[in-house]
Coordinates of C-alpha atoms in Angstrom, one line a residue:
Chain A
M898 CA -22.6 -2.5 2.1
A899 CA -22.8 -5.7 4.2
T900 CA -19.9 -5.5 6.7
R901 CA -18.8 -8.9 7.9
Y902 CA -17.0 -9.4 11.2
S903 CA -14.9 -12.3 12.3
F904 CA -12.5 -13.0 15.2
G905 CA -8.9 -13.8 14.2
G906 CA -8.1 -16.1 17.1
D907 CA -8.2 -14.4 20.6
E908 CA -6.2 -11.3 19.5
H909 CA -7.7 -10.0 16.3
I910 CA -11.0 -8.7 14.9
F911 CA -11.1 -9.0 11.1
V912 CA -13.6 -6.8 9.3
E913 CA -14.6 -7.3 5.6
V914 CA -16.3 -4.1 4.5
E915 CA -17.1 -5.5 1.1
E916 CA -16.2 -8.8 -0.6
E917 CA -15.2 -7.1 -3.8
M918 CA -12.9 -4.2 -4.3
S919 CA -14.1 -0.7 -4.8
L920 CA -12.9 2.8 -3.7
D921 CA -16.1 3.1 -1.7
A922 CA -15.2 0.1 0.3
F923 CA -11.6 1.4 0.7
F924 CA -12.8 4.8 2.0
K925 CA -15.3 3.1 4.4
S926 CA -12.5 0.9 5.7
L927 CA -10.2 3.9 6.0
S928 CA -12.8 6.0 7.9
I929 CA -13.5 3.2 10.4
T930 CA -9.8 2.6 11.1
T931 CA -9.3 6.3 11.5
A932 CA -12.1 6.3 14.0
V933 CA -10.7 3.3 15.9
R934 CA -7.3 5.1 16.1
E935 CA -8.9 8.4 17.3
S936 CA -11.1 6.7 19.9
R937 CA -7.9 5.3 21.7
I938 CA -9.6 2.2 23.0
K939 CA -7.5 0.7 25.7
G940 CA -5.9 -2.6 24.7
V941 CA -5.7 -1.9 20.9
T942 CA -2.2 -2.8 19.7
E943 CA -2.3 -2.6 15.9
I944 CA -4.7 -1.1 13.4
C945 CA -4.2 -2.3 9.9
P946 CA -6.4 -1.0 7.1
A947 CA -6.5 -3.0 3.8
N948 CA -8.1 -2.7 0.4
A949 CA -11.7 -3.4 1.3
S950 CA -11.2 -4.7 4.8
F951 CA -9.2 -4.1 7.9
Q952 CA -8.1 -5.7 11.1
V953 CA -7.5 -4.6 14.7
K954 CA -5.2 -6.5 17.0
F955 CA -5.9 -6.2 20.7
D956 CA -4.9 -7.6 24.0
P957 CA -7.8 -9.7 25.4
D958 CA -6.3 -9.4 28.9
V959 CA -7.2 -5.6 28.7
I960 CA -10.4 -5.7 26.7
K961 CA -12.7 -8.7 26.2
P962 CA -13.1 -9.8 22.5
A963 CA -16.9 -9.3 22.7
D964 CA -16.4 -5.7 24.0
M965 CA -13.8 -4.9 21.3
L966 CA -16.2 -6.2 18.7
A967 CA -19.0 -4.0 20.1
E968 CA -16.7 -0.9 20.1
I969 CA -15.9 -1.4 16.4
K970 CA -19.5 -2.0 15.4
K971 CA -20.4 1.3 17.1
L972 CA -17.6 3.1 15.3
E973 CA -18.7 1.6 11.9
E974 CA -22.2 3.2 12.3
Q975 CA -20.7 6.6 12.9
A976 CA -18.0 6.3 10.2
T977 CA -20.2 5.6 7.2
H978 CA -21.4 9.2 7.1
G979 CA -18.0 10.8 6.7
A980 CA -17.0 12.6 3.5
A981 CA -14.7 10.5 1.3
E982 CA -12.0 13.2 0.8
I983 CA -8.4 13.1 1.8
D984 CA -5.3 15.3 1.7
T985 CA -2.7 13.2 -0.1
R986 CA 0.1 13.4 -2.7
I987 CA 0.8 12.3 -6.2
V988 CA 4.1 10.7 -7.1
E989 CA 5.7 10.0 -10.4
L990 CA 7.4 6.6 -10.4
P991 CA 9.7 5.6 -13.3
V992 CA 9.2 2.0 -14.6
F993 CA 11.5 0.1 -16.9
Y994 CA 8.9 -2.3 -18.5
E995 CA 10.0 -5.7 -19.8
D996 CA 13.3 -5.5 -18.0
P997 CA 15.9 -8.3 -18.1
W998 CA 15.8 -9.1 -14.3
T999 CA 12.0 -9.8 -14.0
Y1000 CA 12.3 -11.7 -17.3
E1001 CA 15.0 -13.9 -16.0
T1002 CA 12.9 -14.6 -12.8
Q1003 CA 9.8 -15.4 -14.9
M1004 CA 11.7 -18.0 -16.9
R1005 CA 12.9 -19.7 -13.7
F1006 CA 9.4 -20.1 -12.4
R1007 CA 7.6 -20.8 -15.7
E1008 CA 6.1 -24.1 -14.6
R1009 CA 4.2 -22.2 -11.9
H1010 CA 2.5 -19.9 -14.5
Q1011 CA -0.9 -20.2 -16.2
D1012 CA 0.8 -19.9 -19.6
P1013 CA 4.4 -21.2 -19.5
S1014 CA 5.0 -20.4 -23.2
S1015 CA 4.2 -16.7 -22.7
T1016 CA 5.6 -13.9 -20.6
D1017 CA 3.7 -12.3 -17.7
I1018 CA 3.1 -9.1 -19.5
A1019 CA 2.2 -10.7 -22.9
Y1020 CA -0.2 -13.1 -21.0
T1021 CA -1.9 -10.3 -19.0
A1022 CA -2.1 -8.1 -22.1
R1023 CA -3.8 -10.9 -24.1
I1024 CA -6.3 -11.9 -21.4
N1025 CA -7.2 -8.2 -21.0
G1026 CA -7.9 -7.8 -24.7
Y1027 CA -4.9 -5.6 -25.7
A1028 CA -3.5 -6.1 -29.2
S1029 CA 0.1 -5.7 -28.1
T1030 CA 2.3 -5.3 -25.0
A1031 CA 2.9 -1.7 -26.1
D1032 CA -0.8 -1.0 -25.9
F1033 CA -0.9 -2.7 -22.6
I1034 CA 2.0 -0.6 -21.2
A1035 CA 0.2 2.6 -22.5
A1036 CA -2.9 1.6 -20.5
H1037 CA -0.9 0.6 -17.4
A1038 CA 1.0 3.9 -17.3
G1039 CA -1.8 5.9 -18.8
A1040 CA -3.8 6.5 -15.6
P1041 CA -2.7 6.9 -12.0
W1042 CA -3.0 4.3 -9.3
F1043 CA -4.3 4.7 -5.8
V1044 CA -2.4 3.1 -2.8
S1045 CA -5.2 1.1 -1.2
M1046 CA -3.1 -0.9 1.3
V1047 CA 0.5 -1.1 2.5
G1048 CA 1.8 -4.5 3.7
F1049 CA 2.7 -8.0 2.8
V1050 CA 6.3 -7.1 3.4
S1051 CA 7.8 -3.8 4.7
G1052 CA 6.4 -0.8 2.8
L1053 CA 4.9 -2.7 -0.2
P1054 CA 2.0 -0.7 -1.7
F1055 CA -1.0 -2.3 -3.2
L1056 CA -2.3 -0.1 -6.0
Y1057 CA -5.8 0.3 -7.5
Q1058 CA -6.0 1.9 -10.9
M1059 CA -8.1 5.1 -11.1
V1060 CA -10.2 4.2 -14.2
E1061 CA -13.7 2.9 -14.8
R1062 CA -14.1 -0.7 -13.7
D1063 CA -14.4 -2.0 -17.3
K1064 CA -10.9 -0.6 -18.0
Q1065 CA -9.3 -2.1 -15.0
I1066 CA -6.6 -4.7 -15.6
E1067 CA -7.2 -8.1 -14.0
S1068 CA -4.9 -11.1 -13.9
P1069 CA -4.7 -14.2 -11.8
K1070 CA -1.9 -14.7 -9.3
Y1071 CA 0.7 -17.4 -10.2
L1072 CA -0.7 -20.9 -9.8
R1073 CA 1.9 -21.4 -7.0
P1074 CA 3.7 -18.4 -5.5
R1075 CA 7.4 -17.9 -6.6
T1076 CA 10.1 -18.1 -4.0
D1077 CA 11.9 -15.1 -5.6
T1078 CA 11.0 -11.7 -6.9
P1079 CA 13.5 -9.0 -7.8
K1080 CA 13.5 -6.0 -5.5
L1081 CA 11.4 -3.1 -6.8
T1082 CA 9.4 -5.3 -9.3
V1083 CA 6.2 -3.7 -10.5
G1084 CA 3.6 -6.5 -10.4
H1085 CA -0.1 -7.2 -10.8
G1086 CA -2.6 -9.7 -9.2
G1087 CA -6.3 -9.7 -9.1
C1088 CA -7.1 -6.0 -9.9
F1089 CA -4.1 -4.8 -7.8
G1090 CA -0.7 -3.5 -8.8
A1091 CA 2.1 -3.9 -6.3
I1092 CA 5.7 -2.7 -6.0
Y1093 CA 7.8 -5.3 -4.3
S1094 CA 9.8 -3.3 -1.7
V1095 CA 12.2 -6.1 -1.0
R1096 CA 13.4 -9.3 -2.7
G1097 CA 11.4 -12.3 -1.8
A1098 CA 8.4 -14.6 -2.4
G1099 CA 5.5 -13.3 -4.6
G1100 CA 2.6 -14.4 -6.6
Y1101 CA 1.8 -11.4 -8.8
Q1102 CA 2.5 -11.2 -12.5
M1103 CA 5.8 -9.2 -13.2
F1104 CA 5.7 -6.3 -15.7
G1105 CA 8.9 -4.3 -15.0
I1106 CA 11.1 -2.7 -12.4
T1107 CA 11.6 0.7 -10.9
P1108 CA 14.9 2.2 -9.9
M1109 CA 13.2 4.2 -7.1
P1110 CA 13.7 2.8 -3.6
I1111 CA 10.5 2.8 -1.5
Y1112 CA 11.8 1.1 1.6
D1113 CA 15.2 1.7 3.2
P1114 CA 15.8 0.2 6.7
R1115 CA 19.2 2.0 6.9
Q1116 CA 17.5 5.3 6.0
E1117 CA 20.3 6.5 3.8
T1118 CA 18.0 7.4 0.9
P1119 CA 17.5 11.2 1.3
Y1120 CA 13.7 11.1 1.0
L1121 CA 13.5 8.2 3.5
R1122 CA 15.6 9.7 6.3
E1123 CA 12.5 10.7 8.3
F1124 CA 10.9 7.3 8.0
M1125 CA 12.0 4.1 6.3
V1126 CA 8.7 3.4 4.5
F1127 CA 7.7 5.7 1.6
F1128 CA 4.1 4.9 0.9
K1129 CA 0.9 5.3 2.9
P1130 CA -2.7 4.5 2.0
G1131 CA -4.2 7.2 -0.1
D1132 CA -1.1 8.1 -2.0
I1133 CA -1.5 8.4 -5.8
V1134 CA 1.1 7.0 -8.2
K1135 CA 1.6 7.8 -11.9
Y1136 CA 4.0 5.4 -13.7
K1137 CA 6.4 6.9 -16.2
P1138 CA 7.8 4.3 -18.7
I1139 CA 11.6 4.6 -19.1
D1140 CA 14.2 2.7 -21.2
R1141 CA 17.4 0.9 -20.1
E1142 CA 19.5 4.1 -20.4
A1143 CA 17.2 6.1 -18.2
Y1144 CA 16.9 3.3 -15.7
D1145 CA 20.7 3.0 -15.4
T1146 CA 21.0 6.8 -15.0
A1147 CA 18.3 6.8 -12.3
L1148 CA 20.0 3.9 -10.5
A1149 CA 23.4 5.8 -10.5
E1150 CA 21.6 8.8 -9.0
V1151 CA 20.0 6.5 -6.3
E1152 CA 23.4 5.1 -5.4
D1153 CA 24.9 8.6 -5.1
H1154 CA 21.8 9.7 -3.0
R1155 CA 21.0 12.3 -5.8
F1156 CA 17.7 10.7 -6.8
F1157 CA 14.5 12.5 -5.7
P1158 CA 11.0 11.5 -6.9
I1159 CA 8.6 14.1 -8.2
V1160 CA 6.0 14.4 -5.4
R1161 CA 3.1 17.0 -5.2
E1162 CA 0.6 17.6 -2.5
T1163 CA -3.0 17.3 -3.6
R1164 CA -6.5 16.6 -2.3
F1165 CA -8.6 13.6 -3.5
A1166 CA -12.4 13.7 -3.5
L1167 CA -14.0 10.4 -4.3
E1168 CA -17.4 11.7 -5.6
E1169 CA -15.7 14.2 -8.0
F1170 CA -13.5 11.4 -9.2
K1171 CA -16.4 9.0 -9.7
A1172 CA -18.3 11.6 -11.7
D1173 CA -15.6 11.8 -14.4
P1174 CA -12.5 9.7 -13.7
G1175 CA -10.7 10.6 -16.9
T1176 CA -10.9 14.4 -16.5
Y1177 CA -10.3 14.2 -12.8
T1178 CA -7.1 12.2 -13.0
K1179 CA -5.7 14.2 -16.0
K1180 CA -6.0 17.4 -13.8
M1181 CA -4.3 15.6 -11.0
E1182 CA -1.4 14.4 -13.2
G1183 CA -1.0 18.0 -14.4
L1184 CA 0.3 18.8 -11.0
L1185 CA 3.4 16.6 -11.5
H1186 CA 5.0 18.8 -14.2
G1187 CA 3.4 22.1 -13.3
V1188 CA 0.8 22.1 -16.1
Chain B
M535 CA 31.9 -7.6 26.6
A536 CA 31.5 -9.4 23.4
F537 CA 31.6 -12.8 21.6
E538 CA 32.8 -13.8 18.2
V539 CA 30.9 -16.1 15.8
K540 CA 33.2 -18.9 14.5
K541 CA 30.4 -20.9 12.9
P542 CA 26.9 -19.3 12.5
G543 CA 24.7 -22.4 12.8
L544 CA 21.8 -22.8 10.4
A545 CA 19.7 -19.7 11.0
T546 CA 20.9 -18.0 14.1
T547 CA 19.3 -14.6 14.7
V548 CA 19.1 -12.0 17.5
Q549 CA 15.6 -11.8 18.9
D550 CA 13.8 -10.2 21.8
L551 CA 10.0 -10.2 22.5
G552 CA 9.3 -8.4 19.3
R553 CA 8.3 -5.2 17.5
P554 CA 4.6 -4.5 17.7
G555 CA 3.0 -1.4 16.2
Y556 CA 4.2 -1.5 12.6
Y557 CA 2.1 -4.3 11.1
H558 CA 0.1 -1.8 9.1
L559 CA 3.3 -1.0 7.1
G560 CA 4.1 -4.7 6.5
I561 CA 6.7 -4.7 9.3
P562 CA 5.8 -7.8 11.4
L563 CA 6.0 -8.5 15.1
S564 CA 9.2 -10.5 14.8
G565 CA 10.8 -11.6 18.1
A566 CA 11.4 -15.1 19.6
M567 CA 9.1 -17.7 18.0
D568 CA 9.0 -19.5 21.4
Q569 CA 8.5 -16.5 23.7
E570 CA 8.2 -18.5 26.9
A571 CA 11.6 -20.2 26.2
L572 CA 13.3 -16.8 25.7
I573 CA 11.7 -15.4 28.8
A574 CA 13.0 -18.4 30.8
A575 CA 16.5 -18.1 29.4
N576 CA 16.7 -14.4 30.3
L577 CA 15.4 -14.9 33.8
I578 CA 17.9 -17.8 34.4
V579 CA 20.8 -15.5 33.7
G580 CA 19.4 -12.5 35.7
N581 CA 18.2 -10.5 32.7
D582 CA 14.9 -8.7 32.3
E583 CA 12.5 -11.0 30.5
G584 CA 12.6 -8.9 27.3
A585 CA 16.4 -8.8 26.8
A586 CA 17.7 -9.8 23.4
G587 CA 19.1 -13.4 23.0
L588 CA 19.9 -15.7 20.2
E589 CA 17.4 -17.9 18.5
L590 CA 19.1 -21.1 17.3
V591 CA 17.4 -23.2 14.7
F592 CA 18.0 -27.0 14.4
M593 CA 21.8 -26.6 14.5
G594 CA 23.6 -24.3 17.0
P595 CA 26.5 -21.9 16.3
E596 CA 30.1 -22.0 17.6
L597 CA 30.9 -18.9 19.6
V598 CA 34.1 -17.7 21.3
F599 CA 33.6 -15.5 24.3
Q600 CA 36.1 -12.6 24.7
D601 CA 35.2 -12.0 28.3
D602 CA 33.7 -14.0 31.2
A603 CA 30.0 -14.4 30.9
V604 CA 26.9 -16.2 32.2
I605 CA 24.7 -18.0 29.7
A606 CA 21.7 -20.3 29.6
V607 CA 20.1 -22.4 26.8
T608 CA 16.4 -23.2 26.8
G609 CA 13.6 -24.2 24.4
A610 CA 14.6 -27.1 22.1
E611 CA 16.9 -29.7 23.6
L612 CA 20.1 -28.5 21.9
P613 CA 22.8 -29.4 24.5
P614 CA 25.5 -26.7 24.9
K615 CA 29.2 -27.6 25.2
L616 CA 32.0 -25.5 26.6
D617 CA 35.4 -26.3 25.1
G618 CA 33.8 -29.7 24.2
Q619 CA 32.4 -30.4 27.6
A620 CA 28.7 -31.1 27.8
Q621 CA 26.6 -28.6 29.8
P622 CA 23.1 -28.7 31.1
T623 CA 20.2 -26.9 29.4
W624 CA 17.8 -24.5 31.3
T625 CA 20.7 -23.8 33.7
A626 CA 23.0 -20.8 34.3
I627 CA 26.5 -21.7 33.0
K628 CA 29.6 -19.6 33.7
V629 CA 31.8 -19.1 30.7
K630 CA 35.4 -17.9 31.0
A631 CA 37.1 -15.5 28.6
G632 CA 38.5 -17.4 25.6
Q633 CA 36.2 -20.4 26.0
T634 CA 34.3 -21.8 22.9
L635 CA 30.6 -22.5 23.2
S636 CA 29.3 -25.1 20.7
F637 CA 26.3 -27.4 20.6
D638 CA 25.6 -31.1 20.3
F639 CA 23.0 -32.5 18.0
L640 CA 19.4 -31.5 18.4
R641 CA 17.5 -34.0 20.6
Q642 CA 14.0 -32.5 20.7
G643 CA 12.1 -29.5 19.4
A644 CA 13.4 -27.0 16.7
R645 CA 14.4 -23.7 18.3
A646 CA 16.7 -23.1 21.3
Y647 CA 17.3 -19.8 23.0
L648 CA 20.7 -18.6 24.2
A649 CA 20.6 -15.8 26.8
V650 CA 23.8 -14.0 27.9
A651 CA 23.7 -12.1 31.2
G652 CA 23.4 -8.4 30.1
G653 CA 21.6 -9.3 26.8
I654 CA 22.9 -9.0 23.3
D655 CA 23.6 -5.3 22.7
V656 CA 22.5 -4.6 19.1
P657 CA 20.8 -1.3 18.3
V658 CA 17.1 -0.8 19.1
V659 CA 15.2 -0.3 15.8
L660 CA 11.5 0.7 16.0
G661 CA 11.5 -0.3 19.6
S662 CA 13.1 -3.7 19.4
R663 CA 16.4 -5.5 18.9
S664 CA 14.7 -8.4 16.9
T665 CA 15.9 -9.4 13.5
Y666 CA 13.5 -9.2 10.6
A667 CA 15.7 -10.7 7.8
L668 CA 13.2 -10.3 5.0
G669 CA 13.1 -6.5 5.6
A670 CA 16.9 -6.4 6.4
L671 CA 15.8 -4.7 9.7
G672 CA 17.0 -4.9 13.3
G673 CA 19.2 -7.5 14.9
H674 CA 22.8 -7.7 13.8
Q675 CA 22.9 -5.8 10.5
G676 CA 19.4 -7.0 9.7
R677 CA 20.4 -10.6 9.0
K678 CA 21.1 -14.0 10.4
L679 CA 24.6 -14.3 12.0
A680 CA 27.6 -15.1 9.8
A681 CA 31.1 -16.4 10.6
G682 CA 33.3 -13.5 11.8
D683 CA 30.5 -11.4 13.3
V684 CA 31.3 -9.9 16.7
L685 CA 28.4 -9.2 18.9
D686 CA 28.5 -6.9 22.0
V687 CA 26.9 -7.9 25.3
G688 CA 25.4 -5.4 27.7
A689 CA 26.4 -5.1 31.4
P690 CA 24.8 -7.8 33.6
Q691 CA 21.9 -6.5 35.6
R692 CA 21.9 -9.0 38.4
S693 CA 24.3 -11.7 39.5
V694 CA 23.0 -15.3 39.6
A695 CA 24.5 -18.4 41.2
E696 CA 26.1 -21.0 38.9
G697 CA 23.6 -23.8 38.4
H698 CA 20.6 -21.5 38.8
A699 CA 18.0 -23.5 36.9
L700 CA 14.4 -23.9 36.0
D701 CA 12.5 -26.8 37.6
P702 CA 12.0 -29.5 35.0
A703 CA 8.2 -29.5 35.8
L704 CA 8.0 -26.0 34.4
R705 CA 9.8 -26.8 31.1
R706 CA 7.3 -27.3 28.3
G707 CA 7.7 -30.4 26.1
V708 CA 6.2 -31.2 22.7
A709 CA 3.3 -33.6 22.4
E710 CA 3.0 -36.4 19.8
P711 CA 1.1 -35.7 17.6
A712 CA 1.2 -32.0 18.3
M713 CA -2.3 -30.6 18.9
I714 CA -2.7 -27.1 17.6
R715 CA -5.8 -25.3 18.7
M716 CA -7.5 -23.0 16.3
L717 CA -10.5 -20.8 16.2
P718 CA -12.4 -21.2 12.8
G719 CA -13.3 -17.9 11.2
L720 CA -12.0 -15.3 8.7
Y721 CA -13.0 -17.0 5.4
W722 CA -14.1 -20.3 6.8
H723 CA -17.4 -20.0 5.0
R724 CA -15.6 -20.4 1.6
I725 CA -15.1 -24.2 2.2
T726 CA -17.8 -26.8 2.3
E727 CA -19.0 -28.3 5.6
A728 CA -17.5 -31.7 4.7
A729 CA -14.1 -30.0 3.9
G730 CA -14.2 -28.3 7.3
K731 CA -14.7 -31.6 9.1
Q732 CA -12.0 -33.3 7.1
F733 CA -9.5 -30.5 7.9
F734 CA -9.8 -31.3 11.6
A735 CA -9.9 -35.1 11.1
D736 CA -6.7 -35.2 9.0
T737 CA -3.2 -35.7 10.4
W738 CA -0.9 -33.1 8.8
K739 CA 2.9 -33.2 8.6
V740 CA 5.1 -30.1 8.9
A741 CA 6.5 -29.4 5.4
P742 CA 10.2 -28.5 4.8
E743 CA 9.2 -24.8 4.2
A744 CA 8.7 -24.0 7.9
D745 CA 10.4 -20.8 9.0
R746 CA 9.9 -17.6 10.9
I747 CA 7.4 -16.3 8.3
G748 CA 5.2 -19.3 8.3
Y749 CA 4.8 -23.0 8.9
R750 CA 3.5 -25.0 5.9
F751 CA 1.7 -28.4 6.4
K752 CA 1.2 -31.3 4.0
G753 CA -0.7 -34.6 3.9
G754 CA -4.3 -33.6 4.4
A755 CA -7.2 -33.6 1.9
T756 CA -7.4 -30.8 -0.6
L757 CA -10.2 -28.4 0.5
E758 CA -13.5 -28.3 -1.5
F759 CA -14.8 -24.7 -2.0
V760 CA -18.3 -23.5 -2.0
P761 CA -18.9 -22.4 -5.6
R762 CA -19.2 -18.7 -6.2
E763 CA -18.6 -16.0 -8.8
P764 CA -15.1 -14.5 -8.0
P765 CA -15.6 -11.0 -6.4
F766 CA -14.1 -8.2 -8.5
G767 CA -10.4 -7.8 -7.8
A768 CA -9.8 -11.1 -6.1
G769 CA -8.4 -13.2 -9.0
S770 CA -10.1 -16.3 -10.4
D771 CA -8.8 -19.1 -8.1
P772 CA -11.4 -20.1 -5.5
S773 CA -8.8 -19.6 -2.8
N774 CA -8.2 -16.0 -3.8
I775 CA -9.7 -13.0 -2.0
V776 CA -9.4 -9.3 -2.4
D777 CA -6.0 -8.8 -0.7
A778 CA -6.6 -8.4 3.0
C779 CA -4.7 -8.4 6.3
Y780 CA -3.4 -11.7 7.6
P781 CA -3.8 -12.0 11.4
Y782 CA -0.7 -13.3 13.2
G783 CA -1.4 -17.0 13.6
S784 CA -3.9 -17.1 10.7
I785 CA -4.0 -20.3 8.6
Q786 CA -4.1 -19.5 4.8
V787 CA -4.5 -22.3 2.2
P788 CA -3.3 -21.2 -1.2
G789 CA -5.1 -23.3 -3.9
G790 CA -6.8 -25.2 -1.1
T791 CA -3.9 -27.6 -0.7
E792 CA -1.3 -26.9 1.9
P793 CA -2.2 -24.8 5.0
I794 CA 0.3 -22.2 6.1
V795 CA 0.3 -20.8 9.7
L796 CA 1.8 -17.4 9.7
H797 CA 4.3 -16.8 12.5
R798 CA 6.4 -13.9 13.9
D799 CA 7.9 -12.7 10.6
A800 CA 4.5 -13.0 8.9
V801 CA 3.7 -11.3 5.7
S802 CA 1.0 -8.9 6.9
G803 CA -1.5 -9.3 4.1
G804 CA -2.2 -10.8 0.8
G805 CA -4.7 -12.5 -1.5
Y806 CA -5.2 -16.0 -0.1
F807 CA -8.2 -16.9 2.0
M808 CA -7.8 -18.0 5.6
L809 CA -9.6 -20.7 7.5
G810 CA -9.1 -19.3 11.0
T811 CA -6.4 -18.5 13.5
V812 CA -4.2 -20.5 15.8
I813 CA -5.0 -19.3 19.4
S814 CA -2.3 -17.2 21.0
A815 CA -1.5 -19.8 23.7
D816 CA -0.3 -22.3 21.0
M817 CA 2.0 -20.2 18.9
D818 CA 5.1 -21.0 21.0
Q819 CA 4.4 -24.7 20.5
I820 CA 4.5 -24.3 16.7
A821 CA 8.1 -22.9 17.0
Q822 CA 9.2 -26.3 18.3
L823 CA 7.8 -28.4 15.4
Q824 CA 10.4 -30.1 13.3
P825 CA 9.8 -30.9 9.6
H826 CA 7.7 -34.1 9.1
K827 CA 6.3 -33.8 12.7
A828 CA 2.7 -35.0 12.8
V829 CA 0.1 -32.3 13.7
R830 CA -3.6 -32.2 14.3
F831 CA -5.6 -29.0 14.3
V832 CA -8.2 -28.9 17.1
E833 CA -11.3 -26.7 16.8
V834 CA -11.9 -24.4 19.8
G835 CA -14.3 -21.6 20.6
M836 CA -13.4 -18.2 22.1
E837 CA -13.9 -19.2 25.7
E838 CA -11.5 -22.1 25.4
A839 CA -9.0 -19.8 23.6
L840 CA -9.2 -17.3 26.5
D841 CA -8.9 -20.1 29.1
A842 CA -5.8 -21.4 27.3
R843 CA -4.3 -17.9 27.2
A844 CA -4.9 -17.5 31.0
E845 CA -3.3 -20.9 31.6
R846 CA -0.2 -19.9 29.6
R847 CA 0.0 -16.6 31.5
R848 CA -0.1 -18.6 34.8
N849 CA 2.7 -20.8 33.5
I850 CA 4.9 -17.8 32.7
E851 CA 4.1 -16.3 36.2
A852 CA 5.2 -19.6 37.8
I853 CA 8.4 -19.5 35.8
K854 CA 9.1 -16.0 36.9
A855 CA 8.3 -16.8 40.5
A856 CA 10.6 -19.8 40.4
L857 CA 13.5 -17.9 38.9
T858 CA 13.4 -14.5 40.7

C-alpha cells in the first residue's frame, strides 16, 4: 500500500493509507493510530482514525511538524506487521425501512437528488441491480456491517458491509447536501452506511430509521450512562428489518428507558473473514440469538 | 449571581476556549470562534483567560442583571448599552442589579464576546463549558440562548478598576479584502494546476451559510479536476473521496464549486475532498467575516504558517501583559 502524508495546516498530519476503501486499509490505519496513542508523543492533542486514512492533531509549539511527521512514519513501518485481529462486539440494530419521516425529508430535497422522480431506496436498488426494494432490503440487512469510522457529528458510525466487493452496495451522495436529515436515519453514500446520530445536514441516500438511540448527551439512556457515544471503530452491526408497529413499540421502550440493544462480545480476525466471508459472518450473527 | 435573558439575540451561545480530545467521536473543538477576543474580554474583567463568556453573533441579546456585575465586550464592534446609555467596548463596565444590558447595531466584524467577572457558570461537560448546538451538548442546555433563560455567574476572582481597558493598538481589526492564509495539501493533487492558480487569484465572497460549523465562500471559478477512475467506496463525483477526517480549518469544495472552511463546531469527517487548511493564526479572523465580505486566499508554506503562529502568540502575550 502506498501511504500518502500531508500536513493539514500547522496543526495536523493527514495520512491516507489507501485511496480506495478496504478492510486491509482500515486495519492498517487502526494499527498505526493505536501505535501513535501508545507511544504518547508529547504535543499530540487528537488522534482520529477514519475508514482508510487517519489524522493526528498536534501542538507545533511542543513538537515541530517535521518531527511529528518523522515519528508517524517510523510508527507506520512498525505497525504494518501487526495481526489484523480485534476484540469487539456485534450489535443487532432494528431498522424501519421506507419509513414516513425519511420519505418526507426526501421529498423536500428532491431537486438535489440524481433521480428526482424516484426515492432514495428505489434509486439505489436500481443502480445496484436489484429487481425490487424488497430484494435490496434483504441484501442490506442480510450481512453485517463493520464500523470503520466514527465522526462527522457526535457518535455517527460509518459502516462497511462485510461481503465480497462485488456484492457491496454503492451509491453517490446527493448532488448537493441536504440541510436536514431526521435523527437516527439509516443512510448510504459511496460504499458506506451511516446512522445519523443527530438531526442535521447530510448527503447520504436515506433508506430507513432506527428507534435505537446511539448518542445521548444527557446520558439518560440506560446503556449510554457510562459514555454518551455508543459506537467505536471495530464494532459490528446487524440490521433487523422491523415494521411500523415494532418501531412504535421500540420507541415507547426507549422513552421509558426500557430499551436495551442485543450486544454480544466477539473477536474479529480479518484473514479468517477474507477466506470465507459468508460462513464467517453467519457464525458471528449466530451469537446474537444464542444459536 | 445571575442574569436573565429578555431577548436572546441572533445566535447567542456560552463559549470558553473549547473541548479538545473528542474529535475522533465526532465531537468538535467548539469554543469561541475568535479566541483572542474572548481571552481579552476575560482578562479585562479579571477572569482567567479560559472562563466561559457569551458569543454574540451579528445582533446582541438583551440581558437583565439580578446582581451587581462587571462586564466587558470585545471582538466585533457591537456597542453595549446600559439602560439605554452607550458604553465603550474593550473596557470594564460596572453593572448595577436590575440594570438592562442591550446592544446597538453591529458596526464592524461579526462576533462579539461578553465576559462577566466570575464567568458564566454552566456545567462543565467533557472538560468544557462550550455549547455544541448540533450535538445538544454543553453550554446552557446544549443550545443557543432563548428568552426567559436565567444564567448563573461564578464568584469574581479578582477586582478590576472601572474603565480597565485594552489599548486600541492591541485590538485586532479586519482587513479589506480579508487575506486568509492557507497551506495547500490534503487532496490538492485532485485539481489541475490552472485551477489551483485560479483559486488563489479569485476574490471570494462570504456566503450566507457561514456559521460555527463552517464558512462557505462564493464567486470564484469552479475547480477543474484531474481525471481519474473513482476509487472504490468514494462515490462517483470527482470531488468525492473515501470518507476521511476533516482537519480543523480545512477547506472542502463539494462539487468543486463553493469552498467551505470548517470552524470550531466542524463536522469531523466526510466524503468531500479538501484543498488544504487555513493556518491556525488566521482562524480567529474568519470568525469576524460578515456575509458578502470579500476574501482572498493566500498560499503559504509551513515556515510562514509557523511564523504567523508565533506572531499571534506574541500578540496574546502582549494583551495579557497589558491587562494583568
